[in-house]
mmCIF file of C-alpha atoms in Angstrom:
data_model
loop_
_atom_site.group_PDB
_atom_site.id
_atom_site.type_symbol
_atom_site.label_atom_id
_atom_site.label_comp_id
_atom_site.label_asym_id
_atom_site.label_seq_id
_atom_site.Cartn_x
_atom_site.Cartn_y
_atom_site.Cartn_z
ATOM 1 C CA ARG I 1 0.067 0.005 -0.017
ATOM 2 C CA CYS I 2 2.815 2.436 0.832
ATOM 3 C CA TYR I 3 4.471 1.816 -2.599
ATOM 4 C CA VAL I 4 1.152 2.504 -4.421
ATOM 5 C CA THR I 5 0.614 5.776 -2.516
ATOM 6 C CA LEU I 6 4.108 6.970 -2.951
ATOM 7 C CA SER I 7 4.043 6.149 -6.746
ATOM 8 C CA GLN I 8 0.834 8.038 -7.003
ATOM 9 C CA ALA I 9 2.439 10.976 -5.274
ATOM 10 C CA ILE I 10 5.361 10.947 -7.801
ATOM 11 C CA GLY I 11 2.845 10.824 -10.643
ATOM 12 C CA MET I 12 1.050 13.818 -9.319
ATOM 13 C CA PHE I 13 4.347 15.659 -8.811
ATOM 14 C CA LEU I 14 3.969 15.621 -5.041
ATOM 15 C CA GLY I 15 6.227 14.392 -2.301
ATOM 16 C CA GLY I 16 5.591 11.328 -0.118
ATOM 17 C CA ALA I 17 5.062 11.529 3.513
ATOM 18 C CA PRO I 18 5.068 8.126 5.302
ATOM 19 C CA ALA I 19 4.207 8.507 9.086
ATOM 20 C CA GLY I 20 4.008 6.138 11.950
ATOM 21 C CA PRO I 21 5.827 4.692 14.967
ATOM 22 C CA ALA I 22 9.525 4.078 15.064
ATOM 23 C CA GLY I 23 10.561 0.838 13.554
ATOM 24 C CA THR I 24 7.770 0.480 10.850
ATOM 25 C CA GLY I 25 10.040 0.839 7.913
ATOM 26 C CA LYS I 26 9.212 4.318 6.675
ATOM 27 C CA THR I 27 12.803 5.209 5.508
ATOM 28 C CA GLU I 28 13.689 1.806 4.415
ATOM 29 C CA THR I 29 10.495 1.504 2.296
ATOM 30 C CA THR I 30 11.395 4.815 0.554
ATOM 31 C CA LYS I 31 15.027 3.796 0.006
ATOM 32 C CA ASP I 32 13.851 0.361 -1.406
ATOM 33 C CA MET I 33 11.301 1.959 -3.711
ATOM 34 C CA GLY I 34 14.027 4.273 -4.962
ATOM 35 C CA ARG I 35 16.360 1.341 -5.505
ATOM 36 C CA MET I 36 13.726 -0.619 -7.387
ATOM 37 C CA LEU I 37 13.046 2.362 -9.782
ATOM 38 C CA GLY I 38 16.797 3.093 -10.177
ATOM 39 C CA ASN I 39 16.919 6.375 -8.409
ATOM 40 C CA TRP I 40 19.524 7.303 -6.012
ATOM 41 C CA THR I 41 17.966 8.052 -2.637
ATOM 42 C CA VAL I 42 19.771 10.290 -0.253
ATOM 43 C CA VAL I 43 18.649 10.138 3.542
ATOM 44 C CA PHE I 44 18.935 13.265 5.704
ATOM 45 C CA ASN I 45 18.445 12.930 9.442
ATOM 46 C CA CYS I 46 16.623 16.176 10.351
ATOM 47 C CA SER I 47 17.088 18.079 13.607
ATOM 48 C CA ASP I 48 16.257 21.505 14.966
ATOM 49 C CA GLN I 49 19.733 22.638 13.827
ATOM 50 C CA LEU I 50 18.764 22.786 10.216
ATOM 51 C CA ASP I 51 18.190 26.309 8.904
ATOM 52 C CA VAL I 52 16.625 27.783 5.751
ATOM 53 C CA LYS I 53 19.752 28.128 3.867
ATOM 54 C CA SER I 54 21.031 24.638 4.366
ATOM 55 C CA MET I 55 17.566 23.200 3.367
ATOM 56 C CA GLY I 56 17.621 25.355 0.253
ATOM 57 C CA LYS I 57 21.059 24.039 -0.722
ATOM 58 C CA ILE I 58 19.840 20.418 -0.272
ATOM 59 C CA TYR I 59 16.699 20.867 -2.372
ATOM 60 C CA LYS I 60 18.709 22.578 -5.047
ATOM 61 C CA GLY I 61 21.220 19.856 -5.032
ATOM 62 C CA LEU I 62 18.686 17.014 -5.306
ATOM 63 C CA ALA I 63 16.893 18.909 -8.172
ATOM 64 C CA MET I 64 20.172 19.381 -10.109
ATOM 65 C CA ALA I 65 21.129 15.640 -9.569
ATOM 66 C CA GLY I 66 17.625 14.261 -10.267
ATOM 67 C CA CYS I 67 17.939 12.307 -7.015
ATOM 68 C CA TRP I 68 15.359 11.442 -4.382
ATOM 69 C CA GLY I 69 15.617 12.963 -0.921
ATOM 70 C CA CYS I 70 14.308 11.248 2.235
ATOM 71 C CA PHE I 71 14.164 13.607 5.060
ATOM 72 C CA ASP I 72 13.954 11.390 8.162
ATOM 73 C CA GLU I 73 11.952 12.717 11.185
ATOM 74 C CA PHE I 74 11.157 15.965 9.193
ATOM 75 C CA ASN I 75 8.827 17.235 11.897
ATOM 76 C CA ARG I 76 11.879 17.770 14.229
ATOM 77 C CA ILE I 77 12.810 20.962 12.227
ATOM 78 C CA ASP I 78 11.785 24.372 13.685
ATOM 79 C CA LEU I 79 8.475 25.637 12.582
ATOM 80 C CA ASP I 80 9.689 28.865 11.089
ATOM 81 C CA VAL I 81 12.024 26.759 8.870
ATOM 82 C CA LEU I 82 9.277 24.493 7.884
ATOM 83 C CA SER I 83 7.306 27.344 6.598
ATOM 84 C CA VAL I 84 10.045 28.374 4.240
ATOM 85 C CA CYS I 85 10.626 24.833 3.260
ATOM 86 C CA ALA I 86 7.110 24.660 1.957
ATOM 87 C CA SER I 87 7.901 27.552 -0.652
ATOM 88 C CA GLN I 88 11.160 25.909 -1.593
ATOM 89 C CA VAL I 89 9.667 22.489 -2.262
ATOM 90 C CA ALA I 90 6.715 24.064 -4.049
ATOM 91 C CA CYS I 91 9.198 25.913 -6.307
ATOM 92 C CA VAL I 92 10.941 22.679 -7.395
ATOM 93 C CA LEU I 93 7.721 20.657 -7.783
ATOM 94 C CA ALA I 94 6.194 23.364 -9.912
ATOM 95 C CA ALA I 95 9.231 23.261 -12.199
ATOM 96 C CA GLN I 96 8.922 19.628 -12.493
ATOM 97 C CA ARG I 97 5.174 19.761 -13.224
ATOM 98 C CA GLU I 98 5.859 22.256 -16.019
ATOM 99 C CA ARG I 99 8.716 19.919 -17.217
ATOM 100 C CA LYS I 100 11.182 22.769 -17.306
ATOM 101 C CA ASP I 101 14.954 22.205 -17.929
ATOM 102 C CA GLU I 102 15.815 25.023 -15.581
ATOM 103 C CA PHE I 103 13.949 27.166 -12.995
ATOM 104 C CA VAL I 104 14.532 30.167 -10.689
ATOM 105 C CA PHE I 105 14.681 29.007 -7.062
ATOM 106 C CA VAL I 106 13.145 31.131 -4.283
ATOM 107 C CA ASP I 107 16.545 32.695 -3.523
ATOM 108 C CA GLY I 108 16.909 33.973 -7.072
ATOM 109 C CA ASP I 109 19.465 31.400 -8.332
ATOM 110 C CA ARG I 110 18.861 29.782 -11.759
ATOM 111 C CA ILE I 111 19.041 26.073 -11.294
ATOM 112 C CA PRO I 112 19.053 23.284 -13.914
ATOM 113 C CA ILE I 113 16.615 20.527 -13.003
ATOM 114 C CA ARG I 114 16.739 16.880 -14.037
ATOM 115 C CA PRO I 115 13.525 14.812 -14.170
ATOM 116 C CA GLY I 116 13.111 12.196 -11.467
ATOM 117 C CA CYS I 117 13.819 14.413 -8.552
ATOM 118 C CA SER I 118 11.480 13.889 -5.627
ATOM 119 C CA TYR I 119 11.229 14.545 -1.928
ATOM 120 C CA PHE I 120 9.936 12.317 0.860
ATOM 121 C CA ILE I 121 9.467 13.104 4.510
ATOM 122 C CA THR I 122 9.134 10.595 7.330
ATOM 123 C CA MET I 123 7.556 11.597 10.629
ATOM 124 C CA ASN I 124 7.113 9.982 14.077
ATOM 125 C CA PRO I 125 4.078 11.786 15.266
ATOM 126 C CA GLY I 126 3.381 12.201 19.026
ATOM 127 C CA TYR I 127 7.026 12.305 20.283
ATOM 128 C CA ALA I 128 8.397 15.207 22.267
ATOM 129 C CA GLY I 129 10.005 17.958 20.286
ATOM 130 C CA ARG I 130 7.999 17.123 17.151
ATOM 131 C CA GLN I 131 6.222 19.990 15.193
ATOM 132 C CA GLU I 132 2.885 19.826 13.469
ATOM 133 C CA LEU I 133 3.490 20.533 9.857
ATOM 134 C CA PRO I 134 2.057 23.780 8.315
ATOM 135 C CA GLU I 135 -0.922 23.354 5.971
ATOM 136 C CA ASN I 136 0.968 24.826 2.974
ATOM 137 C CA LEU I 137 3.641 22.099 3.527
ATOM 138 C CA LYS I 138 1.103 19.248 4.069
ATOM 139 C CA ALA I 139 -0.461 20.077 0.599
ATOM 140 C CA LEU I 140 2.816 19.334 -1.098
ATOM 141 C CA PHE I 141 3.145 15.755 0.247
ATOM 142 C CA ARG I 142 0.825 12.670 -0.030
ATOM 143 C CA GLY I 143 0.684 11.039 3.318
ATOM 144 C CA VAL I 144 0.573 7.346 4.108
ATOM 145 C CA MET I 145 0.270 5.886 7.563
ATOM 146 C CA MET I 146 2.699 3.027 8.485
ATOM 147 C CA MET I 147 2.016 0.459 11.290
ATOM 148 C CA VAL I 148 3.942 -2.353 12.973
ATOM 149 C CA PRO I 149 3.776 -5.344 10.700
ATOM 150 C CA ASP I 150 2.134 -8.537 11.746
ATOM 151 C CA PHE I 151 5.224 -10.796 11.821
ATOM 152 C CA MET I 152 3.246 -14.010 12.385
ATOM 153 C CA LEU I 153 1.185 -13.493 9.334
ATOM 154 C CA ILE I 154 4.295 -12.697 7.300
ATOM 155 C CA MET I 155 5.892 -15.852 8.475
ATOM 156 C CA THR I 156 2.790 -17.978 7.714
ATOM 157 C CA VAL I 157 2.660 -16.701 4.230
ATOM 158 C CA LYS I 158 6.449 -17.254 3.684
ATOM 159 C CA LEU I 159 6.227 -20.760 5.069
ATOM 160 C CA ALA I 160 3.203 -21.643 2.867
ATOM 161 C CA ALA I 161 4.923 -20.288 -0.184
ATOM 162 C CA CYS I 162 7.872 -22.546 0.612
ATOM 163 C CA GLY I 163 5.455 -25.564 0.687
ATOM 164 C CA TYR I 164 5.068 -26.154 4.484
ATOM 165 C CA TYR I 165 1.651 -27.658 5.213
ATOM 166 C CA GLU I 166 1.833 -27.024 8.946
ATOM 167 C CA ASN I 167 2.765 -23.295 8.210
ATOM 168 C CA LYS I 168 0.443 -21.799 10.988
ATOM 169 C CA VAL I 169 1.871 -24.061 13.741
ATOM 170 C CA ILE I 170 5.419 -23.350 12.650
ATOM 171 C CA ALA I 171 4.745 -19.631 12.394
ATOM 172 C CA ILE I 172 3.405 -19.551 15.999
ATOM 173 C CA LYS I 173 6.599 -21.234 17.182
ATOM 174 C CA PHE I 174 8.887 -18.906 15.191
ATOM 175 C CA ASP I 175 6.826 -15.834 16.387
ATOM 176 C CA LEU I 176 7.329 -16.889 20.049
ATOM 177 C CA LEU I 177 11.036 -17.535 19.383
ATOM 178 C CA TYR I 178 11.496 -14.067 17.907
ATOM 179 C CA LYS I 179 9.713 -12.480 20.718
ATOM 180 C CA LEU I 180 11.790 -14.163 23.270
ATOM 181 C CA CYS I 181 14.935 -13.328 21.415
ATOM 182 C CA GLN I 182 13.766 -9.634 21.296
ATOM 183 C CA LEU I 183 13.139 -9.616 25.080
ATOM 184 C CA GLN I 184 16.219 -11.471 26.226
ATOM 185 C CA LEU I 185 19.111 -10.582 23.778
ATOM 186 C CA THR I 186 20.997 -7.258 23.791
ATOM 187 C CA LYS I 187 20.169 -4.425 21.451
ATOM 188 C CA GLN I 188 23.273 -4.955 19.321
ATOM 189 C CA THR I 189 23.065 -4.567 15.525
ATOM 190 C CA HIS I 190 23.786 -8.285 14.881
ATOM 191 C CA TYR I 191 20.515 -9.267 16.818
ATOM 192 C CA ASP I 192 18.082 -7.666 14.391
ATOM 193 C CA TYR I 193 14.731 -8.816 15.726
#
C-alpha cells in the first residue's frame, strides 16, 4: 500500500510522507522503492539545527542531480524553517510539473533541473520535540500511515509459499522464538529482531 501511495504522489508531482511509530520501515520503504526504480535516494536525518539556507542547498542539489531526498524525522525541524521549506519545495515541484529544464529558485538562483527528482519526509508523530506541519507544506506531500507489521502473518505466508503444510503451527513457534529473542538478547546490531 505504501508503494502505491508513494508512486501516485510522484505521478502527481507531489512528495511522499510516510508517518507512523519508530521501526515500521518508513525510511527503508522509501529507499527500497528508489532502488527498485533506479533512483539514488539520499537520506537526511533532520534536527532542529537545520536552517533555511542549508535546506535550500539540499533541495537545489537534489533537483540538479535528479535524486530522491528522504528527510527522516522531518517534523523535528523548527516551525519557522518548515514554513520556508514549503515555498522551496513548491518551487521545485512546480518546475517539475511544467517539465522545465531550469527554473528560478526562491533565492533567485537559476537552477538546472533533472527529471526524477522527488522529496519524501518521514515523521514520528506524538514524540516530544516534534512539530505539526504547516498546512501549505502538508499540501505538497501525499501522506501514508505505516504500522507495525504482523510478523506471524508474514511468517505464515512465507512458510506456505515454501510448501510447508503446517505453516500456521510453525509460524506460531517462530513468532514466540523471535519475541523471546527480542526480550532477552541485547540491542546490538547483529541481533536484528
